[in-house]
PDB file of C-alpha atoms in Angstrom:
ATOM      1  CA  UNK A  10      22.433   5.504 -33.039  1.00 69.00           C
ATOM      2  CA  UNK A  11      22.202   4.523 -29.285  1.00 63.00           C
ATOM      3  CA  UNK A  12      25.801   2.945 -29.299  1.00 70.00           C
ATOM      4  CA  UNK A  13      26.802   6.685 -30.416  1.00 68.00           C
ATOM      5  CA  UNK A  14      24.150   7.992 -27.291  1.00 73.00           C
ATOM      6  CA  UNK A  15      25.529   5.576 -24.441  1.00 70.00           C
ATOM      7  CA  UNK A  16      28.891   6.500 -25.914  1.00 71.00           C
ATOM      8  CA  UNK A  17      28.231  10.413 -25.446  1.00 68.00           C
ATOM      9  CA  UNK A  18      26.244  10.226 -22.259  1.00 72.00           C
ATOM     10  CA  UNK A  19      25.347   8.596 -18.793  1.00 75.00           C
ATOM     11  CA  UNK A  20      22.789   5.965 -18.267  1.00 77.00           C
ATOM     12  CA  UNK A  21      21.083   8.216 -16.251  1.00 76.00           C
ATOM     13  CA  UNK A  22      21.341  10.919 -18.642  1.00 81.00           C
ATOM     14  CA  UNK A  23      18.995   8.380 -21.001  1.00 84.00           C
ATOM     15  CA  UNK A  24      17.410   6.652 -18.744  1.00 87.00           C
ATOM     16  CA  UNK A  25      16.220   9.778 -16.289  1.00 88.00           C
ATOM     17  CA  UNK A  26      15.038   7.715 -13.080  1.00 90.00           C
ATOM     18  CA  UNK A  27      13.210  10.565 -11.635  1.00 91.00           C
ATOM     19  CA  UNK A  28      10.797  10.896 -14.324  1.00 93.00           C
ATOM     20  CA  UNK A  29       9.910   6.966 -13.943  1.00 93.00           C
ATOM     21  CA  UNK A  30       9.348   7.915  -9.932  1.00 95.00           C
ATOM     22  CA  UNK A  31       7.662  10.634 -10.753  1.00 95.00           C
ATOM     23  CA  UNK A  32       4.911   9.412 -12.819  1.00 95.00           C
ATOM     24  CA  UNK A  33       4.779   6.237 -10.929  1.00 95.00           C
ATOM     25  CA  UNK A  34       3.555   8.513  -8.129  1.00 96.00           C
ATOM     26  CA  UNK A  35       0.525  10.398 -10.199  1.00 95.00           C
ATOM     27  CA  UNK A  36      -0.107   7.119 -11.435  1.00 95.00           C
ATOM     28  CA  UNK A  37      -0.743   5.759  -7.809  1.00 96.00           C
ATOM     29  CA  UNK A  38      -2.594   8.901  -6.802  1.00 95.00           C
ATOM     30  CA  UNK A  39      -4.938   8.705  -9.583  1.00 95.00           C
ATOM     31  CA  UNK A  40      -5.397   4.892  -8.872  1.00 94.00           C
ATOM     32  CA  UNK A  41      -5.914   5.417  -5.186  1.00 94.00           C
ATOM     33  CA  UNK A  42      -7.337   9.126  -4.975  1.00 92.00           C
ATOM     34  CA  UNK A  43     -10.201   8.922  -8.343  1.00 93.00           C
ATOM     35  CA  UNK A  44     -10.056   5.455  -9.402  1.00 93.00           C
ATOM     36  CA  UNK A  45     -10.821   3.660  -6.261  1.00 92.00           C
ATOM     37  CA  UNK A  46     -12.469   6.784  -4.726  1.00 90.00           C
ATOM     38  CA  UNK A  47     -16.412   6.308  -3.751  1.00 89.00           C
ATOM     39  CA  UNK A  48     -16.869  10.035  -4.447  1.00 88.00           C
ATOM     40  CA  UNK A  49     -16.379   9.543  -8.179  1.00 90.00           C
ATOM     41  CA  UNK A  50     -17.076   6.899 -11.301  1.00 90.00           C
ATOM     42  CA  UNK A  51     -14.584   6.252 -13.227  1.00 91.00           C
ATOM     43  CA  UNK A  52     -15.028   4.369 -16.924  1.00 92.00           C
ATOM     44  CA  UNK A  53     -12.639   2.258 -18.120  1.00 93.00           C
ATOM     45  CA  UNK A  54     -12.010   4.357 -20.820  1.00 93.00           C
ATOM     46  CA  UNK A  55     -10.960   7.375 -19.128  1.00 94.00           C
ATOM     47  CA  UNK A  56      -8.549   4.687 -16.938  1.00 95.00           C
ATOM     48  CA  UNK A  57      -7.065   4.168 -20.849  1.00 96.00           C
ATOM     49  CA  UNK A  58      -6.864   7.574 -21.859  1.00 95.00           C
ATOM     50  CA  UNK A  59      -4.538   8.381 -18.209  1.00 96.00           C
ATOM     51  CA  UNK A  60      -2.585   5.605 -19.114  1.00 96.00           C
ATOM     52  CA  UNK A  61      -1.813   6.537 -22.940  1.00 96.00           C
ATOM     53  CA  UNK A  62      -1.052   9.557 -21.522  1.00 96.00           C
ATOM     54  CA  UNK A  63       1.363   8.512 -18.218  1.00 96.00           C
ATOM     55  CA  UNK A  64       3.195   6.026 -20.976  1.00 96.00           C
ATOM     56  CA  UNK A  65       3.663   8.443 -23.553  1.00 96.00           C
ATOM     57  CA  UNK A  66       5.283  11.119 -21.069  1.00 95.00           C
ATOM     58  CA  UNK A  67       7.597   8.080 -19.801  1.00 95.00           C
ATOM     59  CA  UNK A  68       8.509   7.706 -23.873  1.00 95.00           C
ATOM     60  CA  UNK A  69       8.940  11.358 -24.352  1.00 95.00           C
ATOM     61  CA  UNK A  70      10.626  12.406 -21.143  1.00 93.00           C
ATOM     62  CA  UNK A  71      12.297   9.325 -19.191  1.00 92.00           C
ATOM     63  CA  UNK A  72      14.353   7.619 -22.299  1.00 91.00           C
ATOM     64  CA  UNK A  73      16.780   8.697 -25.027  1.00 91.00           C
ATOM     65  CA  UNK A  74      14.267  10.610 -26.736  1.00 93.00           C
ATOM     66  CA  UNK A  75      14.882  13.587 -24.450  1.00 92.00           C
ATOM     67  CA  UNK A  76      18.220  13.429 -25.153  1.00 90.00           C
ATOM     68  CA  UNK A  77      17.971  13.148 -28.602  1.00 91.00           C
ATOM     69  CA  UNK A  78      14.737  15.985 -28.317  1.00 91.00           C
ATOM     70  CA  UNK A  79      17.220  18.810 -25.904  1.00 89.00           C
ATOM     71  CA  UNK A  80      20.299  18.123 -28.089  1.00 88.00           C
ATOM     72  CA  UNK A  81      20.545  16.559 -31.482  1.00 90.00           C
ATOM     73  CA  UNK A  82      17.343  17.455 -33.318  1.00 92.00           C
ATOM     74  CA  UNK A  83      14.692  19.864 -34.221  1.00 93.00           C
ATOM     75  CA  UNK A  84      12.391  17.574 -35.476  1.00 93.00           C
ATOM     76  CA  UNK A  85      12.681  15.200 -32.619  1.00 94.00           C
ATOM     77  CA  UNK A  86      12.055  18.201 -30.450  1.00 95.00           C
ATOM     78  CA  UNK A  87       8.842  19.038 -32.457  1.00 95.00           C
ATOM     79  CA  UNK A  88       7.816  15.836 -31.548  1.00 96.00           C
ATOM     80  CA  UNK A  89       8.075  16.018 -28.222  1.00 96.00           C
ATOM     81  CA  UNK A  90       6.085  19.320 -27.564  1.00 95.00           C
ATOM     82  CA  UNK A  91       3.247  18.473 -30.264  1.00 95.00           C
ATOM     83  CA  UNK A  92       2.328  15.287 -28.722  1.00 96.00           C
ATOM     84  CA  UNK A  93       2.791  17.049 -25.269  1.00 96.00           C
ATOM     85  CA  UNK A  94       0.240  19.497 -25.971  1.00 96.00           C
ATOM     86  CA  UNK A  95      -2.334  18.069 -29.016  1.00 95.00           C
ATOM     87  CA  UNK A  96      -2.126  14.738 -27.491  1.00 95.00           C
ATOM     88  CA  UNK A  97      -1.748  13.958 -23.650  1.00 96.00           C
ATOM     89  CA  UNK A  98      -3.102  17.097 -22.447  1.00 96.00           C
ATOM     90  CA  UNK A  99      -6.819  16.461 -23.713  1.00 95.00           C
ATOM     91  CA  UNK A 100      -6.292  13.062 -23.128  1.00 95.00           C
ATOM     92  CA  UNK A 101      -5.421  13.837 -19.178  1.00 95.00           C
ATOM     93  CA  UNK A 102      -8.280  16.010 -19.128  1.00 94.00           C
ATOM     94  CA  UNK A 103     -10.349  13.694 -20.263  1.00 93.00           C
ATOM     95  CA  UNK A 104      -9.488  11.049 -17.886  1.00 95.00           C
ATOM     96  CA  UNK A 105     -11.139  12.310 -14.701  1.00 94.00           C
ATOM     97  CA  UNK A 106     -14.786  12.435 -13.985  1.00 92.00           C
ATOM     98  CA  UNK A 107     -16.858  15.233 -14.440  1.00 88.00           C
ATOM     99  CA  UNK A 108     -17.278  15.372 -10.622  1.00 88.00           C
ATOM    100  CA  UNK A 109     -13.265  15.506  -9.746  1.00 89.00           C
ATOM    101  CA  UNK A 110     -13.209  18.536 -11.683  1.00 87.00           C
ATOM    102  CA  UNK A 111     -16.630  20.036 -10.373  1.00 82.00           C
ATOM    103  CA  UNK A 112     -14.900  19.636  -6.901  1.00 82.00           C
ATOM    104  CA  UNK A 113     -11.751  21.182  -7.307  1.00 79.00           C
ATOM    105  CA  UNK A 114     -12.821  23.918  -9.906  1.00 76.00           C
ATOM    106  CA  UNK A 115     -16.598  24.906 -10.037  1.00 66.00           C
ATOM    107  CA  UNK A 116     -17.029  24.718  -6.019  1.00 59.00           C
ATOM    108  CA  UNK A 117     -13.628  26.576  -5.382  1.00 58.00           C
ATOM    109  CA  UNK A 118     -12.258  30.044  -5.299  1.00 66.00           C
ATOM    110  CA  UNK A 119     -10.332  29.220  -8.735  1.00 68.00           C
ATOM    111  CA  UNK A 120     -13.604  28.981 -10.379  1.00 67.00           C
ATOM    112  CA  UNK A 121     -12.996  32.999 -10.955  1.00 68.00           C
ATOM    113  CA  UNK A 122      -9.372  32.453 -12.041  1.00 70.00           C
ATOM    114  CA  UNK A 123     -10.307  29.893 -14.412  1.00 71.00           C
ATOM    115  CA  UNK A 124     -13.713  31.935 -16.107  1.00 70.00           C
ATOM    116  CA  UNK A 125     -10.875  34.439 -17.053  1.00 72.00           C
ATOM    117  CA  UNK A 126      -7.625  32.498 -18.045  1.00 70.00           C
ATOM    118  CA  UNK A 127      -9.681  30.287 -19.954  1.00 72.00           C
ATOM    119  CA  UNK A 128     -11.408  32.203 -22.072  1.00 79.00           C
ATOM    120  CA  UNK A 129     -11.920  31.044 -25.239  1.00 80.00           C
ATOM    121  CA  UNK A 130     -10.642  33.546 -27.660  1.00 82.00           C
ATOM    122  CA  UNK A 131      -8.267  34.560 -24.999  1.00 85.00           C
ATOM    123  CA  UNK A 132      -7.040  31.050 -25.018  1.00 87.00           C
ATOM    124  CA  UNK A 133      -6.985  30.942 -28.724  1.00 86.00           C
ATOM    125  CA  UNK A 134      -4.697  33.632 -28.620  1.00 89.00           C
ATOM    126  CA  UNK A 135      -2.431  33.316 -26.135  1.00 91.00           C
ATOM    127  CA  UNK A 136      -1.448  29.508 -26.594  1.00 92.00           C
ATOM    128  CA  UNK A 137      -1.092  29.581 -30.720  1.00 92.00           C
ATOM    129  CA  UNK A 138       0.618  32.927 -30.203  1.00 92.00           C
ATOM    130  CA  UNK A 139       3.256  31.954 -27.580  1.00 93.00           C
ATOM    131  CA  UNK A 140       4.351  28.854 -29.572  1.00 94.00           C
ATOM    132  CA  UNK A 141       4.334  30.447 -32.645  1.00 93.00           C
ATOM    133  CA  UNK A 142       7.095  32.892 -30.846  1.00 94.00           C
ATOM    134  CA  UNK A 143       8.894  30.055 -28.945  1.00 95.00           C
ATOM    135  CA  UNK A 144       9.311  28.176 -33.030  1.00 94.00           C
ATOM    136  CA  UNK A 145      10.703  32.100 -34.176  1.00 93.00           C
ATOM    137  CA  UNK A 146      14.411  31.106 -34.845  1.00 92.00           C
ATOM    138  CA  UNK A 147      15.790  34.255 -32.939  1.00 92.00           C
ATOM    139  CA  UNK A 148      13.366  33.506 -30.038  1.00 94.00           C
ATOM    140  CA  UNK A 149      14.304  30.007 -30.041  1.00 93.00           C
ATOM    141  CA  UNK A 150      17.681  29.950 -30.388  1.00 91.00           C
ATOM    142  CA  UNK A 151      17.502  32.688 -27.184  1.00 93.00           C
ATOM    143  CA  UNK A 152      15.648  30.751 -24.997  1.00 93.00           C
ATOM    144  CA  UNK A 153      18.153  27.712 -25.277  1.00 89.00           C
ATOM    145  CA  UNK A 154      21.077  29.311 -24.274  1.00 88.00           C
ATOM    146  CA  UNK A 155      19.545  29.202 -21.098  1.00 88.00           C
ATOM    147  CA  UNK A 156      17.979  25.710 -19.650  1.00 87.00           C
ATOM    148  CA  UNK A 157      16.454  27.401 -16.936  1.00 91.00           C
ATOM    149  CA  UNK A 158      14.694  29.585 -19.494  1.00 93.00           C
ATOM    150  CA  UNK A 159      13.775  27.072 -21.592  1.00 91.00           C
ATOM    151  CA  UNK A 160      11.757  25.235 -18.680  1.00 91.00           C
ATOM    152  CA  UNK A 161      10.082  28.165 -17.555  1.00 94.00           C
ATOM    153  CA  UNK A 162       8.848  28.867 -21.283  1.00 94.00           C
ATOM    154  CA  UNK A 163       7.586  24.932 -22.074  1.00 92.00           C
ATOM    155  CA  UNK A 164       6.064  25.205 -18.330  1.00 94.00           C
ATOM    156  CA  UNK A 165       3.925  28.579 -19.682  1.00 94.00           C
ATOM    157  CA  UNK A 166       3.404  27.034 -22.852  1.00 94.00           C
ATOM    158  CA  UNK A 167       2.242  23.230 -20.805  1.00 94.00           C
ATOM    159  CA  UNK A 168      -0.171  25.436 -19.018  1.00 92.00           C
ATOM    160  CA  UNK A 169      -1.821  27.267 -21.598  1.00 92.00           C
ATOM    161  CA  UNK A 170      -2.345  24.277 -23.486  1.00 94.00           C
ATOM    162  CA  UNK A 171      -4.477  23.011 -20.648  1.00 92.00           C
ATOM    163  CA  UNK A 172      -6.644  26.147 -20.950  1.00 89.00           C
ATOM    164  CA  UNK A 173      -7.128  25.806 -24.813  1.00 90.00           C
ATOM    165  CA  UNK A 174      -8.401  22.253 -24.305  1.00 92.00           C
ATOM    166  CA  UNK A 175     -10.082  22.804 -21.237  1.00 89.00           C
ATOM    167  CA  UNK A 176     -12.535  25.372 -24.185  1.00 87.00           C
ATOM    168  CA  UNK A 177     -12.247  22.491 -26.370  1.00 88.00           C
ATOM    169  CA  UNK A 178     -13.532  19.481 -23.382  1.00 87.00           C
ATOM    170  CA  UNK A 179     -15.457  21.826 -21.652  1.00 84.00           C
ATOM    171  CA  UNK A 180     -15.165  18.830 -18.857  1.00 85.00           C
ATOM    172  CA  UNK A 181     -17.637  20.956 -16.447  1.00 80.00           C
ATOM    173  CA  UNK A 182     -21.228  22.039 -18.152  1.00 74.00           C
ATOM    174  CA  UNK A 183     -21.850  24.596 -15.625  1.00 69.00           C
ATOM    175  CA  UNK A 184     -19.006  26.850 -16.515  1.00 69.00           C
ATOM    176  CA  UNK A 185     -20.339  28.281 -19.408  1.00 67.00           C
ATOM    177  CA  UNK A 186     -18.284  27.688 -22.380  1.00 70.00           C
ATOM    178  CA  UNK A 187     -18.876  27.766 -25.823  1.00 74.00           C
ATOM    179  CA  UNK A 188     -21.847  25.865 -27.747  1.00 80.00           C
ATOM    180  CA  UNK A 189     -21.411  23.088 -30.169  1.00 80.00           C
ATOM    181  CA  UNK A 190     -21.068  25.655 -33.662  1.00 84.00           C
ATOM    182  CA  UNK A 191     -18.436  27.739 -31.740  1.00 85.00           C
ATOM    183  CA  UNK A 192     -16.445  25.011 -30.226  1.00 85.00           C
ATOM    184  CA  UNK A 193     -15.926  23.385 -33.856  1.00 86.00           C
ATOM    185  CA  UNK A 194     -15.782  27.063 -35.052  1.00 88.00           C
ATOM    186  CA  UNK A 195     -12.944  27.383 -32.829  1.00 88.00           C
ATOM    187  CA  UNK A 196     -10.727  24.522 -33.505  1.00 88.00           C
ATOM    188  CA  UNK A 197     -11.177  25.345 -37.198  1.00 89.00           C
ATOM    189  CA  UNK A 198      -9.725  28.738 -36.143  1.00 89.00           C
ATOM    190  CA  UNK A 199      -6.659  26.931 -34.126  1.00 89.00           C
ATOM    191  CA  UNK A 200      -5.793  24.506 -36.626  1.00 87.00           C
ATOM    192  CA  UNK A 201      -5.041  27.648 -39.209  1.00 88.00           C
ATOM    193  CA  UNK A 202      -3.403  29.329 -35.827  1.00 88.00           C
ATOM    194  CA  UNK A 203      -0.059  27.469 -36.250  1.00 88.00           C
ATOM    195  CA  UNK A 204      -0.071  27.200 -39.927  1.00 89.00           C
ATOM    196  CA  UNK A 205       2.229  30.227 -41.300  1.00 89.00           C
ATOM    197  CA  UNK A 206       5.000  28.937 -38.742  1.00 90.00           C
ATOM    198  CA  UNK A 207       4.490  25.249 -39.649  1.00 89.00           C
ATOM    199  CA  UNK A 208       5.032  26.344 -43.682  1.00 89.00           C
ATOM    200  CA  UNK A 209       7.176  28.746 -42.684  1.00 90.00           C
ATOM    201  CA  UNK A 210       9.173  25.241 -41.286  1.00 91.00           C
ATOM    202  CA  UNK A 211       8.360  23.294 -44.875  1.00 89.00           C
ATOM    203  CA  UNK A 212       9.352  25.489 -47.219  1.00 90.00           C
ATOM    204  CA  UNK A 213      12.729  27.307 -45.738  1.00 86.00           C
ATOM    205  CA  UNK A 214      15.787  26.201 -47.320  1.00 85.00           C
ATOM    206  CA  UNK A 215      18.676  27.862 -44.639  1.00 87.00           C
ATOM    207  CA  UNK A 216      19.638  26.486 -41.633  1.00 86.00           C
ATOM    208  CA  UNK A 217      18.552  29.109 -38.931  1.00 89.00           C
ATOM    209  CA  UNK A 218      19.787  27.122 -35.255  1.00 88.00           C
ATOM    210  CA  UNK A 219      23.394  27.058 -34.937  1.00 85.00           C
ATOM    211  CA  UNK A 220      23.315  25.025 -31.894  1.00 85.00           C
ATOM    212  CA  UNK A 221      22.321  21.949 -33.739  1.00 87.00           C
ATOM    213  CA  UNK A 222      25.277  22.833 -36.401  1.00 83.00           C
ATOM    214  CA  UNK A 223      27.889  20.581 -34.429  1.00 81.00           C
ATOM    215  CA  UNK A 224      25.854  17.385 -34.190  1.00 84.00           C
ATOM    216  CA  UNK A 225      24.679  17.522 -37.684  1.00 82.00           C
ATOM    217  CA  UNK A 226      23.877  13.998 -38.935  1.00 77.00           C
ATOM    218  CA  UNK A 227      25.318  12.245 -35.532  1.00 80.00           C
ATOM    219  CA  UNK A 228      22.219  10.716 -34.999  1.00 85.00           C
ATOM    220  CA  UNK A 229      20.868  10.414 -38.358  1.00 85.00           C
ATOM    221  CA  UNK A 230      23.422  11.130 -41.141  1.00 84.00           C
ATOM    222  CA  UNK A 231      20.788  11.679 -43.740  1.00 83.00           C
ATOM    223  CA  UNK A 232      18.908  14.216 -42.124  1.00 87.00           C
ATOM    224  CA  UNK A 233      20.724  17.785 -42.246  1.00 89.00           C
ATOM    225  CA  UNK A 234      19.289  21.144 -40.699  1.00 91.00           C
ATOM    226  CA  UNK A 235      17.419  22.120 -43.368  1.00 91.00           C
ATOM    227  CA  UNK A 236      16.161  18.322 -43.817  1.00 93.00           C
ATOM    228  CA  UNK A 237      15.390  18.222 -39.862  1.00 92.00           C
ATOM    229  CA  UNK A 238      13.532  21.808 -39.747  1.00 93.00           C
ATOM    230  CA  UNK A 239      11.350  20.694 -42.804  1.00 93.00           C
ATOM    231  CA  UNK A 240      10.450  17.270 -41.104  1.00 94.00           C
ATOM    232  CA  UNK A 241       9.656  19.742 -37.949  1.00 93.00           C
ATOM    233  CA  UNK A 242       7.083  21.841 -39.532  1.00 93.00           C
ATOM    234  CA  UNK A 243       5.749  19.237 -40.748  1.00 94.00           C
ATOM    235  CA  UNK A 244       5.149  17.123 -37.527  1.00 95.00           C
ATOM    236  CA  UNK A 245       4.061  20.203 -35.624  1.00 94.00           C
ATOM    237  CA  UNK A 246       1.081  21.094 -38.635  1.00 92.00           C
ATOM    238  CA  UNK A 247       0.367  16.668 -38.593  1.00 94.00           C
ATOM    239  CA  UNK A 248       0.136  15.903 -35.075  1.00 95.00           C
ATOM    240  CA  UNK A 249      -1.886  19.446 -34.612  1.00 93.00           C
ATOM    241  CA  UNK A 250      -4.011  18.438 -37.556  1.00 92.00           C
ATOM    242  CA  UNK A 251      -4.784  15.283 -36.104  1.00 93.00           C
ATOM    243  CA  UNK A 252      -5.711  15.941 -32.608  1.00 94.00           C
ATOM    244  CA  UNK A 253      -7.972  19.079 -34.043  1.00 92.00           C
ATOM    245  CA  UNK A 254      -9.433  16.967 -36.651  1.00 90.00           C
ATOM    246  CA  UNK A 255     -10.253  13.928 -33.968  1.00 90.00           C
ATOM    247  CA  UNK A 256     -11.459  16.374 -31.215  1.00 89.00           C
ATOM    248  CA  UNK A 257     -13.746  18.130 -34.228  1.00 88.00           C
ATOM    249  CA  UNK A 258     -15.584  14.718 -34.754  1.00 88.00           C
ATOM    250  CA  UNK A 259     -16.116  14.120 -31.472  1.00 85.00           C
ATOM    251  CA  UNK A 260     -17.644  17.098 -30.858  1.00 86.00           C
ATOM    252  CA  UNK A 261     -20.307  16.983 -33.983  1.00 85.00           C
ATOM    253  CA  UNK A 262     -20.350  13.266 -33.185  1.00 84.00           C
ATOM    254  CA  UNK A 263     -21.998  14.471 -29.877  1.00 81.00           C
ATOM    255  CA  UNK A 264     -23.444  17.194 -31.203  1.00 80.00           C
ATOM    256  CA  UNK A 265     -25.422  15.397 -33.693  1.00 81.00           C
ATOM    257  CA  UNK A 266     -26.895  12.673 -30.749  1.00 80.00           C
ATOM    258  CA  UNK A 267     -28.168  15.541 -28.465  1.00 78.00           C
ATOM    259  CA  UNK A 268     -29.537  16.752 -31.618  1.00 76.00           C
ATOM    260  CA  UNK A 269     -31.001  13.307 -32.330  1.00 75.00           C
ATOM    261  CA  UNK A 270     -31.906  13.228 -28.924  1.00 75.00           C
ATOM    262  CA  UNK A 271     -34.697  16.435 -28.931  1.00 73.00           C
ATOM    263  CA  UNK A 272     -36.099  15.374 -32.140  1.00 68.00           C
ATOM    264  CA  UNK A 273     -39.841  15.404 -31.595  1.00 56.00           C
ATOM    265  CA  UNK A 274     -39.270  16.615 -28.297  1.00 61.00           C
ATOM    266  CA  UNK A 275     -41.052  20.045 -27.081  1.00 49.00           C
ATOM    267  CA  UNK A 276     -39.221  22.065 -24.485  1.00 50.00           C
ATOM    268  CA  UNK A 277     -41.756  22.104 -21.298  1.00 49.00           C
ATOM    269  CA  UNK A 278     -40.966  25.766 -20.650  1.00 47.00           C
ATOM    270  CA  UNK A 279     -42.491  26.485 -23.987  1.00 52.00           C
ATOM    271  CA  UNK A 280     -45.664  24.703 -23.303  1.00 50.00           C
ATOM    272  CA  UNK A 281     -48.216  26.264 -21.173  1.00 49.00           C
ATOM    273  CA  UNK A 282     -52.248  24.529 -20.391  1.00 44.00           C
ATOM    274  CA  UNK A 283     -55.220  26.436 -20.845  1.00 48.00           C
ATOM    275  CA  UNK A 284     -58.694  24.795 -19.849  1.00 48.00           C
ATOM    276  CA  UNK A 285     -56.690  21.557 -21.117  1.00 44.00           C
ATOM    277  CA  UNK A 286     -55.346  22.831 -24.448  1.00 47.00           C
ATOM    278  CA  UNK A 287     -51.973  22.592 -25.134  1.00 44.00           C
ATOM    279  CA  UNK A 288     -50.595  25.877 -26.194  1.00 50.00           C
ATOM    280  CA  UNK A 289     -46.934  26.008 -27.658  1.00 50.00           C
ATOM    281  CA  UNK A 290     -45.556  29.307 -27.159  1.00 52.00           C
ATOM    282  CA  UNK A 291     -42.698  30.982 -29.641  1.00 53.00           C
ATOM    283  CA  UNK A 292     -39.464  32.079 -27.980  1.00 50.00           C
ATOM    284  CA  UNK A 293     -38.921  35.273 -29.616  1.00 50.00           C
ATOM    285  CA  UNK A 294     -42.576  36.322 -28.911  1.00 49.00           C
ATOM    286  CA  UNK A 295     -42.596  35.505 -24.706  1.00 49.00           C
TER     287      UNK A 295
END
């Protein structure tokens, strides 16, 4: 398989040196400009999650995989954008301190901006609803004829992946976002988003992209169209899966310890003294 890619293409056409200088660059902001800043602390953890992250975009977008991804297959493609946006997204969220983002978004005029594009069932919406359209064969097949086209869609789709897992994170507690039930409420409502299209993916038996009709089997002679479109749908519905079902714990993982956490607690706003008495007052009857 790579003799037959260095064969058919440049080194540089593999090996795509401006991604590596790229994301050698973020990687030295982040190092000097959060890691090292006094302004914010930074675990070690979140230092591993930016660096899964910076290593899988080098994997996905700076060696043959791209190649193979743009050109030869649909599955490989698949790959690509699921583990773009259900895997280093949230994990590039994650990575910066609570305060970075309270800087840049809760004490700045995009505070507005971001209490409307990120919406939560706007969000849920918009992002499962755009890539459902972007996997429609007709759509698809349209918006690679055109590369130009094709970067402006994965750029639309890159951004409103952030704002679905920025509902998800909700890195900054005093935008008001969802509470614990509605947050798992609403992945369970995004992991069923993307599953007609995923099935749709599973179960076809006709080829529907012509463009990869040339190169069938060139890279792996086993896996035809309708082989490589089943394998597809069923990356995009795994990796999806995944990422939903890990954030999910997380979330009733954290849940459950805040929960833990006011056991045999009592609220001080519900408490009020009286000649020394304790008197615990009911919410609904203030």
């Amino acid at each position: 398989m790579f003799e037959f890619l260095v064969e058919n293409h440049s080194l540089y056409t593999l090996f795509k040196l401006h991604w590596v200088i790229f994301f050698l660059i973020v990687s030295s902001l982040y190092r000097k400009k959060v890691v090292q800043s006094p302004l914010y602390s930074v675990t070690k953890n979140q230092t591993y999650y930016f660096m899964i992250a910076i290593i899988l975009l080098l994997l996905l977008k700076a060696t043959p995989f791209d190649v193979i991804a743009t050109q030869y297959l649909f599955s490989a493609h698949t790959l690509q954008l699921s583990l773009t946006y259900f895997v280093v997204i949230p994990l590039l969220i994650l990575s910066f301190p609570t305060n970075f983002w309270r800087q840049y978004i809760w004490n700045h005029r995009t505070k507005f901006a971001l209490n409307i594009l990120a919406h939560p069932w706007l969000t849920l919406i918009t992002f499962n609803g755009l890539l459902t359209l972007y996997f429609i064969p007709a759509v698809f097949n349209v918006v690679h004829m055109n590369f130009f086209l094709s970067f402006i869609v994965q750029i639309i789709l890159f951004i409103n992946a952030i704002f679905m897992w920025w509902v998800m994170i909700n890195p900054v507690p005093e935008i008001k976002g969802l509470d614990y039930l509605l947050r798992a409420l609403y992945i369970f409502l995004a992991s069923l988003a993307l599953f007609p299209i995923g099935f749709f993916y599973v179960i076809i038996q006709h080829a529907y992209f012509p463009m990869y009709l040339p190169i069938e089997g060139a890279i792996i002679p086993a896996l035809t169209l309708i082989y490589d479109q089943q394998a597809a749908g069923g990356i995009l519905k795994i990796t999806q899966l995944a990422s939903y079902s890990f954030a999910l714990l997380l979330i009733l993982m954290k849940w459950g310890k805040l929960e833990e956490a006011k056991e045999g607690q009592v609220e001080e706003e519900n408490i009020r003294y009286v000649r020394g008495v304790v008197i615990h007052l009911d919410k609904k009857k203030r």
